[in-house]
GROMACS .gro file of C-alpha atoms in nm:
model
   84
    1UNK     CA    1   3.871  -7.744   6.264
    2UNK     CA    2   4.247  -7.771   6.263
    3UNK     CA    3   4.458  -8.029   6.445
    4UNK     CA    4   4.570  -7.791   6.720
    5UNK     CA    5   4.208  -7.711   6.805
    6UNK     CA    6   4.124  -8.081   6.829
    7UNK     CA    7   4.419  -8.144   7.059
    8UNK     CA    8   4.322  -7.853   7.282
    9UNK     CA    9   3.965  -7.978   7.310
   10UNK     CA   10   4.096  -8.308   7.445
   11UNK     CA   11   4.363  -8.153   7.668
   12UNK     CA   12   4.290  -8.215   8.035
   13UNK     CA   13   4.409  -7.867   8.134
   14UNK     CA   14   4.148  -7.686   7.924
   15UNK     CA   15   3.833  -7.626   8.132
   16UNK     CA   16   3.513  -7.789   8.016
   17UNK     CA   17   3.331  -7.455   8.033
   18UNK     CA   18   3.562  -7.311   7.767
   19UNK     CA   19   3.510  -7.615   7.546
   20UNK     CA   20   3.132  -7.596   7.591
   21UNK     CA   21   3.128  -7.227   7.504
   22UNK     CA   22   3.327  -7.297   7.188
   23UNK     CA   23   3.098  -7.587   7.097
   24UNK     CA   24   2.786  -7.372   7.135
   25UNK     CA   25   2.935  -7.103   6.909
   26UNK     CA   26   3.029  -7.360   6.645
   27UNK     CA   27   2.682  -7.519   6.652
   28UNK     CA   28   2.514  -7.181   6.612
   29UNK     CA   29   2.737  -7.086   6.319
   30UNK     CA   30   2.680  -7.426   6.158
   31UNK     CA   31   2.303  -7.390   6.192
   32UNK     CA   32   2.315  -7.046   6.030
   33UNK     CA   33   2.528  -7.181   5.745
   34UNK     CA   34   2.285  -7.469   5.689
   35UNK     CA   35   1.994  -7.223   5.663
   36UNK     CA   36   2.186  -7.021   5.405
   37UNK     CA   37   2.265  -7.338   5.210
   38UNK     CA   38   1.898  -7.431   5.199
   39UNK     CA   39   1.811  -7.087   5.060
   40UNK     CA   40   2.076  -7.128   4.791
   41UNK     CA   41   1.948  -7.475   4.701
   42UNK     CA   42   1.600  -7.332   4.646
   43UNK     CA   43   1.748  -7.148   4.346
   44UNK     CA   44   1.613  -6.808   4.426
   45UNK     CA   45   1.706  -6.491   4.241
   46UNK     CA   46   2.067  -6.409   4.171
   47UNK     CA   47   2.060  -6.116   4.413
   48UNK     CA   48   1.937  -6.342   4.696
   49UNK     CA   49   2.208  -6.593   4.614
   50UNK     CA   50   2.473  -6.320   4.616
   51UNK     CA   51   2.347  -6.200   4.953
   52UNK     CA   52   2.375  -6.557   5.081
   53UNK     CA   53   2.731  -6.581   4.956
   54UNK     CA   54   2.817  -6.259   5.139
   55UNK     CA   55   2.654  -6.384   5.458
   56UNK     CA   56   2.834  -6.717   5.423
   57UNK     CA   57   3.166  -6.535   5.397
   58UNK     CA   58   3.083  -6.345   5.716
   59UNK     CA   59   2.992  -6.671   5.892
   60UNK     CA   60   3.320  -6.825   5.785
   61UNK     CA   61   3.505  -6.524   5.920
   62UNK     CA   62   3.317  -6.550   6.252
   63UNK     CA   63   3.396  -6.921   6.267
   64UNK     CA   64   3.765  -6.856   6.213
   65UNK     CA   65   3.761  -6.583   6.479
   66UNK     CA   66   3.582  -6.809   6.729
   67UNK     CA   67   3.834  -7.086   6.669
   68UNK     CA   68   4.128  -6.847   6.702
   69UNK     CA   69   3.984  -6.707   7.026
   70UNK     CA   70   3.935  -7.057   7.165
   71UNK     CA   71   4.289  -7.162   7.074
   72UNK     CA   72   4.436  -6.847   7.228
   73UNK     CA   73   4.245  -6.894   7.553
   74UNK     CA   74   4.300  -7.271   7.570
   75UNK     CA   75   4.675  -7.231   7.523
   76UNK     CA   76   4.684  -7.027   7.843
   77UNK     CA   77   4.543  -7.319   8.040
   78UNK     CA   78   4.780  -7.566   7.876
   79UNK     CA   79   5.079  -7.345   7.958
   80UNK     CA   80   4.961  -7.309   8.321
   81UNK     CA   81   4.922  -7.686   8.343
   82UNK     CA   82   5.269  -7.745   8.202
   83UNK     CA   83   5.420  -7.509   8.461
   84UNK     CA   84   5.285  -7.708   8.754
   0.00000   0.00000   0.00000
């Protein structure tokens, strides 16, 4: 998580519902990544490991998208708060 995201999470103008939604998405993606890591640690076949790497790349992409979406939406609330 980058510094801007952290600041937005703690910004009083960003609604708690948006933060909670973001947190739920991050927890779900983290849980999926942990499951993939456990499969990799079990040292299964190379093809299974390669599949896991591909899935991990997709999870990382989803994580980055979720963070970018949160930042974009949260900025709107910060800008509205600054205008008042």
